Phi, psi and omega in degrees: 000156180210167190255135175292146177304130176092355180258022193288315182295320175295329181286311191289326179286327181285338180258009178273139171225159180288340186286188184269000182299148178270159188300328183298315189290325178296308178306317173309308180301311177300323181287327175296322182292322179294318181292318179296311181297315176303318182292319177295324187268328192246333191254111172283158179291327183286327180291325179295320183287326182280331184209058185294331181297317177294319182295321174298320176297324179289325176293318179304311180300316180300319177291325184289320171305313176301311182293333172295330181295331180257011177092015185255147165252122191250124173250117197234128173248122183242142181210155170276158184297142173070000175296129180069027176258152184287339178291334182262105184203205176295153179225127178262146181236123169239113184292336185072170179290137174204146189286147170222158176246146182254164192298321187247014185221131191259359178268143185286147188235132170288135177211153173214171178203159170234147184198160182245125181255112180256160176289123182284169181295128180069018180251011187288331180287321178293325183290324169293315187292327181256024179304318182287350177265005193296317179302328180289336187290344178297304178307314185295322177307304191298323183289314185294319178300316174307308180301309180300319182298306186303323187269341192232344195245122170281152177308321184296310183302320186289328178275319189253336179245013184298320184281351178271281184242346180293314180305304183296324178290324182288318180298329177286328180289319181298320177299327173300323184280328180287340175302329178296335181258002181076013184243165176210159179275126182244084181099119182224121181235104186268160174235110185246123184310131171299329187291355181282318184293151177290126186284147171272142180248140169286161178306135181269127169248126189210123172262127185233149176267144176219128176274131185244123181302134175083355175235322184117204182273137182237140176262130172255113183273130187227139168234124180235139172236129179233161174216151170300141187273074187277343183219139173276113186299319187289316183266354181055057175210170185288141176254105180266357179277337186307303190294326174296318181292317172301312184295332180287327181296336181050054181273120181281319181234099186288333178292314180288335175294320176294318181299311181302314189289325178294318175298319178297311185297311181301307186292328180292325181291320181277006192299133180056019171286140171271178178301310178295326181291326182293324184279320185262342184246356174306121185236100182293331179294316182297325175294315179301316178295319182293317191285326184284340180289316180294314185294330174292338175292341178241022167091009182246163179224151176278111179277322178201144171219134175233117187220112181217132181291146183273070177235134187300320182304322181298321183292341174291341173267319187273319184251339181079178177245156183211130177236124171233114181204163183239138185210142180262133180237154180271157173250201176294328167263113196294338181273002175251119185250153177239131179250135188234142159273126181242132175226112187237128174226144188188180176220158170242102191291314181250104183286349178296338178290344176244020182311316176310321186279331179299322189300341173251105181307338186282354186278132170269104193294320184289326175293323180289323179296310182302319176302317185290329179294310181304309179307317185295321181294312186303313178302317182287307185292341181291336181264006192253129173297139167307318180299319181297310179300315177283343177289322182285345177270007169081022185254342182226141188241160181234159186240138176061040177062025181296325177280107182278153180290140181205169176306130181295140182301322184290319177297324180290317176301314178301308174299337175284318176298310181297316182295320181293317178301313182294318175300307193269326186247348188072028191263151159251140192208161167242144185228135173231112183249136180229134178288116181264164177281134167245188182293315172294314181295325171305321185291313183305310187302318180297319182286319185263357179295323185268136194288307187225145177232127187280152174213173184206130181224156181240114191245117170261124179294134176269355183277338178203180187260029179289169183293133176303135180265135171259130186248137172243151182187180177215151185222159180227138172275117188260336178153192190259142180268143190303308185280359177253012187300322181290331173292318180297308184304332186276316183267334178043069188280157173265159180294328180293323172303318183286333177291313178302315181296320179291324178299306186298317182291316179296314179303315181301315183278331182282334181297341182278356178270159178284156178301317177301325177291318178298341180269022181313125174236004173263162181296317183299322187281319178299315181301318182293323174305315181294315184297309178302321176297316183297313184299312179291321184296313187313302185304311187294316180286327173298311184291330188268323185244346182074017186248148172262125184233154171224141179263128188252344178212135179207100188221143177275152179266170182293133166272171182291317185297320183287330172288326179289319178301307189298327178293316179298319180293326176298311181300321170303303187299322183296323176297318189293323181297324176295316177299321181293319185294315176303319174299314176305316186290325176298316183295326185288323177294317183296310176307319177298321181292312174297330171299316179293321181301318184295324175302312180294321180296319177299315183292320182289326173303305184305316177303311185292321174304312179300323177300310180304307184302317172311313181297312180307320179299320186287328186271353186293323177272359180261151183255143177086006175253027187294324175297324180287320180296320180297320172302312177297323181288331171295320177294314179306315181302309182303315180293317176307314180291332184279327177294318175305310186294321182292317186292318181302306182308315184298320179296311180306314181298319186295324186283352179275145179241159178270126177239142177234135177244126176257119181250116176249121186248142180247126185291127183291144182307153182291151184297133173245074184296324188280328178287323174303309178304322173304311181299314184293324179292320178295325179299316185296315182297322174300312181297326180271349185269137178288355184263002178284169177208155173236139179290127186264322183297114184295346187273339172259009186301118182213080187286139179298311182305324179291326187268344185265116189242121181278110182265006185292335182270000000 
């Protein structure tokens, strides 16, 4: 403070007292009185705690004004005790372990927390006033925490929801308590014992033995999955009772408890069950419900249970049956076997349908099913001709649509198996049959496996003394003819046998033709020869081997005579070509002469036309020459038309070319009426015979009618 100039006397009188106090002490007393009077009169405690800085500023202004009245200039600084002091800051609390009780659990639970107490907003005054009580806050927080948990928090929420809403609600409550001390929680870290929560168990797998009267020991295979019942699924809400029930049950080993409860439940369910009862009445759902009821009492639920007696008949319902086997079966001809690969899968949904089999524990139901499958196939195939069966497999062929469409034998066999299993065992099934190789089937596959087989024959005509003709060709074995099955089965031919036989027969039939006929070299003639060969070969091979063959190529090779004829013909054609070329050259020369004459005439007309046009141009501007001009225009028009006609005629003439056409005719072969009659008769015989066959496979289709071409007309 300082004194204003000229106010020294006023200040001296104002600070004078009769006592021995010096002026400074007197002023200090007056300053304190000013501050106290103003604070008591103008400042409430609540205003001071919420905005103490502004209140101190008002107090300072009041004191300065009072000092000015006595002539003093006062500079005053006011502050709260500990304000801006290093001692006034955050305060850490570690509660240590202390027991608490929860709203629905009467046993004490150990709990601890760590937290940091910061000065709250507008709480500095209370923090300063209560600075000396900081150590007591630890005890206060423990008391208030214990009180809050007891009144508001369930055991379930304490264990599972603390980090969700329990923590935030507890912190809000404690902050209300701490507001009296100018503090608030900045970080709250609880320590909840892990032993409180309900343990989760791995799936329990347990096999237990049970004695069945009249049968013996049976193993019950069990798999059990459990989980804490933390939520009521039906009501879709939290289940807070489960953890309390679990804690009250005081189970030391949860896994052992469930194993014992599972065994007790199953034995109670199986009490007084016979062998058949175990198969037909064993109810896993009922066991689950009973076990779930027991688990619910300790706060758990059965999430999944698999409990099945290890009895083969029960697997027929749960897992089903599966048979994969291969078996050889007799047909209507006992000496001809068919081998099948059999794959049958199915289930018996209602085991009550096999009760009669189950009454005798010695019955092996799966063995009975397998026997029924085999018997069903035997019944069908015993009435089947092997030829019919292999025909449907594409290895035997019919001719002229003789084989009518009917139910496939494999389909019929499949339906017989399904029907029999359904009737005898009440089973639903799926069946797959596959034809497997037998020795006879392998022979057929070997014969038809290769697409083409080559052959070659030398044919000397017996009709004349012509040169022998060499034929080359290829044939294909398409399969076995149905009505010749016995023939095929008895001889079991090889490809080479068929080749030799085919060559001999073709040589025999063709040698009756004339050399000229054998030398067919036109497309029509070659196709006729191929068709004739197919017709004759089909009949002979069918009757001898029971096989259907088709010849795909049958052509003669060049003879020496034919080569000489071709050379002679070539020479003659060359001479004709030379003559034609000479004629063409003469025509070209003649055309050139005509062209030169035309060009000279065109040039002369052009010059005359230009002269007339020049005269017309000169007369256009002259008067009195109308007659002369009219005559020139008429001549101009005539010259122009003549020139146009000449040019046109020249172009037509120039565009013509000399064309020479050579027509070579080959005399058709002599008629072979006797051979044609033989071929036609054979065709009729094939069509009318029941021992004929028709190739069904489009890839091997070679119709005799399409191949035989009559060239007589």
